[in-house]
CSV table of C-alpha atoms in Angstrom, one decimal:
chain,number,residue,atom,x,y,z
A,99,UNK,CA,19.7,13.8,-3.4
A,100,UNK,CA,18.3,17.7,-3.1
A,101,UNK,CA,16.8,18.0,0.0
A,102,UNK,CA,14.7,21.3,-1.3
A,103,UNK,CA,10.6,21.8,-0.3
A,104,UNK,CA,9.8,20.3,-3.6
A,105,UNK,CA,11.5,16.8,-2.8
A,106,UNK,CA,10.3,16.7,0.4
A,107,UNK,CA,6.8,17.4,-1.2
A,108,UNK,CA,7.3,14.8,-3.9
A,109,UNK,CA,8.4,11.8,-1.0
A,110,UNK,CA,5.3,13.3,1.3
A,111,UNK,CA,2.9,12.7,-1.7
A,112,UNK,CA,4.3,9.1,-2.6
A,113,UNK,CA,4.3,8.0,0.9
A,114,UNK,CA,1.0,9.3,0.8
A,115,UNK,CA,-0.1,7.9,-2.2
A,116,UNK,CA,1.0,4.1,-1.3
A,117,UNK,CA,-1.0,4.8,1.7
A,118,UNK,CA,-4.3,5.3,0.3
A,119,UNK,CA,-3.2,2.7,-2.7
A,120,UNK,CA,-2.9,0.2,0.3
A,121,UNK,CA,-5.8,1.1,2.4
A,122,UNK,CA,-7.5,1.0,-1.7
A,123,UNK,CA,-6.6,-2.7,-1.8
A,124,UNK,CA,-7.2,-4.1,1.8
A,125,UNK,CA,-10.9,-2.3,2.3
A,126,UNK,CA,-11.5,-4.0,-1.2
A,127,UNK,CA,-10.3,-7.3,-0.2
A,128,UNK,CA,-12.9,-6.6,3.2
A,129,UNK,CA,-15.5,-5.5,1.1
A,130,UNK,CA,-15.2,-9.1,-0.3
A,131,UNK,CA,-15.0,-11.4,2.2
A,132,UNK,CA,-18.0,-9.3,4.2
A,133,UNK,CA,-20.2,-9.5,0.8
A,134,UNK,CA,-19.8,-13.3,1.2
A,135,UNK,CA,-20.8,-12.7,5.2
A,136,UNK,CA,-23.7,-10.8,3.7
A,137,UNK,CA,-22.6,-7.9,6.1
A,138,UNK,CA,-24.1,-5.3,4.1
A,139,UNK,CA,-27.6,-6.6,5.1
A,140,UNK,CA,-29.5,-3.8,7.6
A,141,UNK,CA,-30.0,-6.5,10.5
A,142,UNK,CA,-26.2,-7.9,10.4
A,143,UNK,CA,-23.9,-7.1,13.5
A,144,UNK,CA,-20.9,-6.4,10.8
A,145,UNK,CA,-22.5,-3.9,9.3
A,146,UNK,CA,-20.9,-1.4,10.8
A,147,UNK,CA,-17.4,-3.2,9.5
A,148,UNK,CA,-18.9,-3.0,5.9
A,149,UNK,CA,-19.2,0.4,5.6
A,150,UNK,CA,-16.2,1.1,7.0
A,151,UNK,CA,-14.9,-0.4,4.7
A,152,UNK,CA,-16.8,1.2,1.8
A,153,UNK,CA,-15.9,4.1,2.9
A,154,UNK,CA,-11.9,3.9,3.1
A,155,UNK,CA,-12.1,2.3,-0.2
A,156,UNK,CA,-13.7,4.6,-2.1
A,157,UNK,CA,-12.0,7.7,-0.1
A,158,UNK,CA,-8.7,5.5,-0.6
A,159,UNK,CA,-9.5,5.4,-4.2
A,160,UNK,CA,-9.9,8.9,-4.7
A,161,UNK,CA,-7.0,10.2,-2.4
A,162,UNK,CA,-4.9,7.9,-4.1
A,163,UNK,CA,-6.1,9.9,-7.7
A,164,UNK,CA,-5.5,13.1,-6.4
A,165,UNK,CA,-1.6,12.1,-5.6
A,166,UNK,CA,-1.6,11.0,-9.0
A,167,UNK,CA,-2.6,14.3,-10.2
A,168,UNK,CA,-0.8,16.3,-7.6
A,169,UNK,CA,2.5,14.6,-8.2
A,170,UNK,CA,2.7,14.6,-12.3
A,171,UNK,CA,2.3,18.3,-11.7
A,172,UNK,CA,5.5,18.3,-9.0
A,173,UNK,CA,7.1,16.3,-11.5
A,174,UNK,CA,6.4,19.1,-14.1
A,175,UNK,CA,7.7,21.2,-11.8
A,176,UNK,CA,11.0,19.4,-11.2
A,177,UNK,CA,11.6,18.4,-14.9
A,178,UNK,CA,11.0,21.7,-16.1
A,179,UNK,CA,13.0,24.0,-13.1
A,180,UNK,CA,10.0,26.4,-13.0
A,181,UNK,CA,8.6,27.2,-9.2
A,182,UNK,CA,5.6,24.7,-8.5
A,183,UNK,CA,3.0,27.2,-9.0
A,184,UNK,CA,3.7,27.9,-12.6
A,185,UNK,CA,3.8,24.4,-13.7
A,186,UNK,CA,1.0,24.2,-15.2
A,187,UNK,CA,2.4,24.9,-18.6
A,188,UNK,CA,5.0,21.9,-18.5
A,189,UNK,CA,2.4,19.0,-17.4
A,190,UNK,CA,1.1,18.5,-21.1
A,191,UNK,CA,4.4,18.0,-22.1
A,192,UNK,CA,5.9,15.9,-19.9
A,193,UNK,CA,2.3,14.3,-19.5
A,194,UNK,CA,3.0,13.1,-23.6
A,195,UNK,CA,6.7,13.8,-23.9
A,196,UNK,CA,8.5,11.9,-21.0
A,197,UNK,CA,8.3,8.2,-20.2
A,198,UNK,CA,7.5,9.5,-16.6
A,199,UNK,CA,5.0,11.0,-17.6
A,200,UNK,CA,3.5,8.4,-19.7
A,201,UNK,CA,4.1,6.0,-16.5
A,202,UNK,CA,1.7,9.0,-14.3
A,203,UNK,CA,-0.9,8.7,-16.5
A,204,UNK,CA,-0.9,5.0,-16.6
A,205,UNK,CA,-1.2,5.3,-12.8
A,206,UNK,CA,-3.9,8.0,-12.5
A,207,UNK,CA,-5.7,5.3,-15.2
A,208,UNK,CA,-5.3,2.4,-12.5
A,209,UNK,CA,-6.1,4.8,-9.9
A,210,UNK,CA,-9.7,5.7,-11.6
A,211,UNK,CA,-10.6,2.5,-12.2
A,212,UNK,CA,-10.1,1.7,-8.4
A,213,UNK,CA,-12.8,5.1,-8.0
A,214,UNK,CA,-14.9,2.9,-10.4
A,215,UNK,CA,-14.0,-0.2,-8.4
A,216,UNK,CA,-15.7,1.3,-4.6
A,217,UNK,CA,-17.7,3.9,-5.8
A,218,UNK,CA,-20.9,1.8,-5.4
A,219,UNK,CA,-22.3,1.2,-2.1
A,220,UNK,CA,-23.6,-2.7,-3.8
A,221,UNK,CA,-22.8,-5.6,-2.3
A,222,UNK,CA,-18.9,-6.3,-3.9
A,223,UNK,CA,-19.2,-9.0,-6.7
A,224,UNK,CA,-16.7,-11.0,-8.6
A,225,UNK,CA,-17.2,-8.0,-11.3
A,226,UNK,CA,-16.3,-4.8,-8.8
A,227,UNK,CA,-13.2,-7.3,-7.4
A,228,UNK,CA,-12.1,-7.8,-11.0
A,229,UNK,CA,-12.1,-4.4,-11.9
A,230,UNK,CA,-10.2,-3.6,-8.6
A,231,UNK,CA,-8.0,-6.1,-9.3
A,232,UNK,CA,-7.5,-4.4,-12.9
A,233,UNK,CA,-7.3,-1.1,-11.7
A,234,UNK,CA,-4.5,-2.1,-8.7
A,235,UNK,CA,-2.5,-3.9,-11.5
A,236,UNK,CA,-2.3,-0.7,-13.7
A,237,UNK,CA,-1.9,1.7,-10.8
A,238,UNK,CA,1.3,-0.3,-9.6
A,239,UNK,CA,2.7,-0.8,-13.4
A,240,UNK,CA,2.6,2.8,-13.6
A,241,UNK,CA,4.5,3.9,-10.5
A,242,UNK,CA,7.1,0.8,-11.0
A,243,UNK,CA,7.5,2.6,-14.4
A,244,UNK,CA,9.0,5.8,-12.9
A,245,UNK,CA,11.0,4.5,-10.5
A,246,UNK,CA,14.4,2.9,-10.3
A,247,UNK,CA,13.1,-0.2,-11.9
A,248,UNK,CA,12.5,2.2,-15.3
A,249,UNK,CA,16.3,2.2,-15.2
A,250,UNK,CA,16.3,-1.3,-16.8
A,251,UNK,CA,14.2,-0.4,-19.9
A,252,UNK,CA,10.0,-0.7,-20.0
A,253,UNK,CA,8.3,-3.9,-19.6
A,254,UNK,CA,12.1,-5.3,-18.0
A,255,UNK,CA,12.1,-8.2,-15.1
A,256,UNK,CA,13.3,-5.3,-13.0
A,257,UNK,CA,9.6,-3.6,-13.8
A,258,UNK,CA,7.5,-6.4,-13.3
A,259,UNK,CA,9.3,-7.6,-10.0
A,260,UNK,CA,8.7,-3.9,-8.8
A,261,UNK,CA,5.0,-4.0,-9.9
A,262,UNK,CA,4.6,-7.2,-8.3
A,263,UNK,CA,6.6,-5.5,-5.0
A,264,UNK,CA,4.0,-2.7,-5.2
A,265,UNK,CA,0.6,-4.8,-4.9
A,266,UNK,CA,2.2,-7.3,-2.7
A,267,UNK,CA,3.6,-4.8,-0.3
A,268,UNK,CA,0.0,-2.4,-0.6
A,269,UNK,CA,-2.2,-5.6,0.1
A,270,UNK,CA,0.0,-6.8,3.4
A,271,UNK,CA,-0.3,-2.8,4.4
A,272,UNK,CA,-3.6,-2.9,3.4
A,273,UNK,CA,-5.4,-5.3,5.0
A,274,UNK,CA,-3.6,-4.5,8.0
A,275,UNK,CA,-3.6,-0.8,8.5
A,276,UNK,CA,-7.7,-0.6,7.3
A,277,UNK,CA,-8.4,-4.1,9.4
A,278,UNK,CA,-6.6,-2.7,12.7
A,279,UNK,CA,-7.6,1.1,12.1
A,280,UNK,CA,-11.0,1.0,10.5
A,281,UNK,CA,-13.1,-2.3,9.9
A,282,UNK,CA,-12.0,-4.6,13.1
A,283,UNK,CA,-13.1,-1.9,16.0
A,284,UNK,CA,-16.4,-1.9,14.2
A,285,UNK,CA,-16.6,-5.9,14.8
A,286,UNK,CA,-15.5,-5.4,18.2
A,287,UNK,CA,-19.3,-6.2,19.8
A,288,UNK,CA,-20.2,-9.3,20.8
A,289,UNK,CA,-22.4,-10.2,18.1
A,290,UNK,CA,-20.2,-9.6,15.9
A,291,UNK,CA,-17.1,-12.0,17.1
A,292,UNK,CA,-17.9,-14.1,15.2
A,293,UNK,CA,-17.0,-12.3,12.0
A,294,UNK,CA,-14.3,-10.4,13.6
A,295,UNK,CA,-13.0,-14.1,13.8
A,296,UNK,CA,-13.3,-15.3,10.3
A,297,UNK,CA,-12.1,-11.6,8.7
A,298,UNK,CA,-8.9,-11.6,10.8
A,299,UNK,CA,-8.1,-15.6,9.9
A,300,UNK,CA,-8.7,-14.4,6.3
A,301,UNK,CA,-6.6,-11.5,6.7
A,302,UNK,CA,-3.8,-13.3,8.3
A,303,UNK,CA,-3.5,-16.0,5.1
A,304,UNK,CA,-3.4,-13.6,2.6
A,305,UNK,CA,-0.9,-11.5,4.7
A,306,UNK,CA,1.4,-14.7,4.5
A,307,UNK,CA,1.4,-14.8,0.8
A,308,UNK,CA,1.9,-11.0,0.3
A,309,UNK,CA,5.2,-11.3,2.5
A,310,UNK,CA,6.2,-14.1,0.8
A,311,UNK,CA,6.4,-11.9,-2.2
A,312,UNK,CA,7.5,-8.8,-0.4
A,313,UNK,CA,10.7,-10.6,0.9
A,314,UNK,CA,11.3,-12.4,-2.4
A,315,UNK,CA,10.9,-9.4,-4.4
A,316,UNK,CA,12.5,-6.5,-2.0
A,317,UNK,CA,15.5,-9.2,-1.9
A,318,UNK,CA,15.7,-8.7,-5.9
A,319,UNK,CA,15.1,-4.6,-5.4
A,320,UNK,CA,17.7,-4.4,-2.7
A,321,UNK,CA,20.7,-6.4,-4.5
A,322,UNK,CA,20.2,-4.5,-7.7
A,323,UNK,CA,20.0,-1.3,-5.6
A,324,UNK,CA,23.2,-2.1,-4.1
A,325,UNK,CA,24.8,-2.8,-7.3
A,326,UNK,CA,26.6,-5.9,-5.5
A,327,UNK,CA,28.2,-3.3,-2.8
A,328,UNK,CA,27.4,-4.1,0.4
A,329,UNK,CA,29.6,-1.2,1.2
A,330,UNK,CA,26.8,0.9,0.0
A,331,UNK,CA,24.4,0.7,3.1
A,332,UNK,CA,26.8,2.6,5.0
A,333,UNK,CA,27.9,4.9,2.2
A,334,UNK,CA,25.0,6.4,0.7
A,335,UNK,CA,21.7,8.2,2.0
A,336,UNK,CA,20.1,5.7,-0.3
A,337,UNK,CA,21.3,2.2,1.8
A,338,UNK,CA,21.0,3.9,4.9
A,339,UNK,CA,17.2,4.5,3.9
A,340,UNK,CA,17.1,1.0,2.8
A,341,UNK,CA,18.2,-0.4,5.9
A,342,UNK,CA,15.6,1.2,8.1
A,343,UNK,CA,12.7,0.0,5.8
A,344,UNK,CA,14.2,-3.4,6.3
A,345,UNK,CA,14.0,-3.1,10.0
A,346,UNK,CA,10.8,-1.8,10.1
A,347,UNK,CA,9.7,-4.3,8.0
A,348,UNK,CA,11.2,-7.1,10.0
A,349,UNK,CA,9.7,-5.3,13.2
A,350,UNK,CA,6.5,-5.1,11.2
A,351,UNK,CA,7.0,-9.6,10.8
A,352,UNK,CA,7.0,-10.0,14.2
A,353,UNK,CA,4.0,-8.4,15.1
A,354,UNK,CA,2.3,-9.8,12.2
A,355,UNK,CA,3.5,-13.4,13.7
A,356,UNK,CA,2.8,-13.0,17.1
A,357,UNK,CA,-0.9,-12.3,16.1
A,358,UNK,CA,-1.0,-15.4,13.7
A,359,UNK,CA,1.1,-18.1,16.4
A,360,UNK,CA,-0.2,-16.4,19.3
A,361,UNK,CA,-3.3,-14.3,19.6
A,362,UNK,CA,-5.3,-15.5,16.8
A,363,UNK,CA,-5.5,-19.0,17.6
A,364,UNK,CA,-6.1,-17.8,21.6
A,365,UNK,CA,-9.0,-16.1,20.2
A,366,UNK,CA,-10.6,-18.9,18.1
A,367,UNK,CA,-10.2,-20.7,21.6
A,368,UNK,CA,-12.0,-18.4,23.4
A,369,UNK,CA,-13.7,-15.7,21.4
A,370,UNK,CA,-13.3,-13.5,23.9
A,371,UNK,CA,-13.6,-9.9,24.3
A,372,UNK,CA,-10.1,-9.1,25.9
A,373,UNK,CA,-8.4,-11.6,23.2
A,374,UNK,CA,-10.8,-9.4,20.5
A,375,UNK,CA,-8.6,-6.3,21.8
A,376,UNK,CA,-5.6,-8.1,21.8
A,377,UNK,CA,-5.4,-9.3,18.3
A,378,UNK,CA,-6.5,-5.6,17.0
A,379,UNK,CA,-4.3,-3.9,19.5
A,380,UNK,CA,-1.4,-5.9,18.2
A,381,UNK,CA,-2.3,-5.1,14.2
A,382,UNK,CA,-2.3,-1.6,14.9
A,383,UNK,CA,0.9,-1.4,16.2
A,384,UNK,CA,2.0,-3.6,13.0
A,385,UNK,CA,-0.1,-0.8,10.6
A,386,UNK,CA,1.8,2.1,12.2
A,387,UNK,CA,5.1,0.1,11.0
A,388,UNK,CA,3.7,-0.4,8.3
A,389,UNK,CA,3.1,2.8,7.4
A,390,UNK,CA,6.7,3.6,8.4
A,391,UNK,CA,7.9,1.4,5.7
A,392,UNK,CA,5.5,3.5,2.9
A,393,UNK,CA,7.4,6.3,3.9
A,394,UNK,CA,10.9,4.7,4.1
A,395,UNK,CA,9.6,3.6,0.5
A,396,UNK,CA,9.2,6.8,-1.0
A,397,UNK,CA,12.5,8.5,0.3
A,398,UNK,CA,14.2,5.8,-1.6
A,399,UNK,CA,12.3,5.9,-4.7
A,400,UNK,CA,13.2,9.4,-4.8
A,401,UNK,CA,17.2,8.8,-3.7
A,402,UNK,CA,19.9,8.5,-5.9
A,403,UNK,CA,19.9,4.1,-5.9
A,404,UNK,CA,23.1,2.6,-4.0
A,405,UNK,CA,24.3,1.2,-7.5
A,406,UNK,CA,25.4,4.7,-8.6
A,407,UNK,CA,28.2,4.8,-5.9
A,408,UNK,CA,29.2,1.6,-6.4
A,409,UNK,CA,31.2,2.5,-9.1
């Protein structure tokens, strides 16, 4: 692994990137469930939480383009040996040339039709969710296409399992880090409890399933990265990466349980204000883990994989 300003800049961008991709997904996934609460009406006490959202999913959507565009240039950059500034030359060719480059553009594709997806300020329709559903698919099947996955040949289990990784992983971050950060302390009056109340019990089910796949498939990712050698987490930059992600992620569990056992249910009881705080203060400690494992994420997908020292 070079530890040089443009590797550093390639992890910053990906962590980066999986950020906005998550944020993408879960203020999408709001934007659903308050169209059904009608919460883009003028008189509604969640409208404040709808265009919230709107507006970290369509700033999501673009931030998440620009990566795209930023990093297929760093990648020209790095496949080419040229400094970073005089690219610009390479990024055709390893745009049409390169099988990373073909798997860029697939995921600046997905990325613009997430842009598509939130760029209206409508109420969000089975059309606009299908679309962002569309564009989230692509966007993942490109990035699991340039990663370590790729290794295994295009369109391999190892590719689909990390695609599926990628969206189930980006809607758990999601709807955590834009519920706790942005939509939820716009619910946080008393008129709007009520919503505040159904979002978060919403939020916490499809949480459930995406760490159901998250586990499932980072248990698949992690044994082929080790190459069956345990010895690897200790021996390599790459497992000792891997490790922290998994105790972030299991630190990130906890939190998320302790809201869904504990605080939740204590607010349905009550619907009070100080349970209100309580459930949101506890998701935001769960989205700044969460965002710890985005970046734990990106130093490994730009690592040298544990398999290669196992010999």
């Amino acid at each position: 692994m070079s530890h040089d300003p443009l590797w550093f800049a390639q992890v910053a961008l990906a962590a980066l990137a999986d950020i906005a991709f998550a944020g993408t997904l879960g203020a999408v996934l709001m934007l659903g469930w308050l169209s059904k609460e009608k919460a883009f009406a003028t008189i509604s006490p969640a409208r404040f939480g709808w265009a919230r959202a709107r507006r970290v999913g369509i700033g999501g959507a673009l931030l998440l383009a620009l990566a795209n565009l930023v990093s297929l240039w760093l990648q020209a950059a790095s496949m080419s040996g040229v400094p970073v500034m005089e690219a610009g030359s390479s990024v055709w060719t390893v745009l049409t040339q390169t099988h990373a480059g073909i798997g860029w553009a697939i995921a600046l594709a997905g990325s613009l039709l997430l842009v598509l997806a939130t760029a209206s300020g409508a109420p969000f329709g089975a059309g606009r969710l299908t679309l962002a559903a569309l564009g989230a698919i692509v966007a993942a099947a490109g990035k699991a296409s340039v990663g370590h996955a790729a290794d295994a040949g295009a369109f391999s289990v190892a590719e689909i399992i990390q695609t599926v990784h990628l969206l189930a992983t980006g809607v758990w971050g999601g709807v955590v880090i834009t519920g706790a950060l942005a939509v939820l302390p716009a619910l946080g009056t008393s008129l709007a409890r009520a919503f505040l109340i159904r979002i978060t019990g919403r939020m916490s089910t499809v949480a459930v399933v995406a760490v159901v796949l998250v586990i499932a498939t980072g248990a698949f990712n992690a044994f082929r990265g080790l190459g069956g050698a345990a010895g690897v987490l200790q021996e390599s930059v790459w497992g000792q990466v891997l490790i922290v992600k998994a105790v972030l992620v299991g630190t990130a569990l906890i939190f998320g349980a302790l809201n869904r056992w504990s605080a939740l249910p204590r607010l349905k009881r009550t619907a009070s204000t100080v349970d209100a705080h309580t459930v949101t203060g506890v998701m935001r400690v769960e989205a700044v883990l969460m965002i710890g494992v985005f970046v734990a994420a990106s130093v490994l997908s730009h690592s040298v994989p544990g398999f290669a020292f196992a010999g």
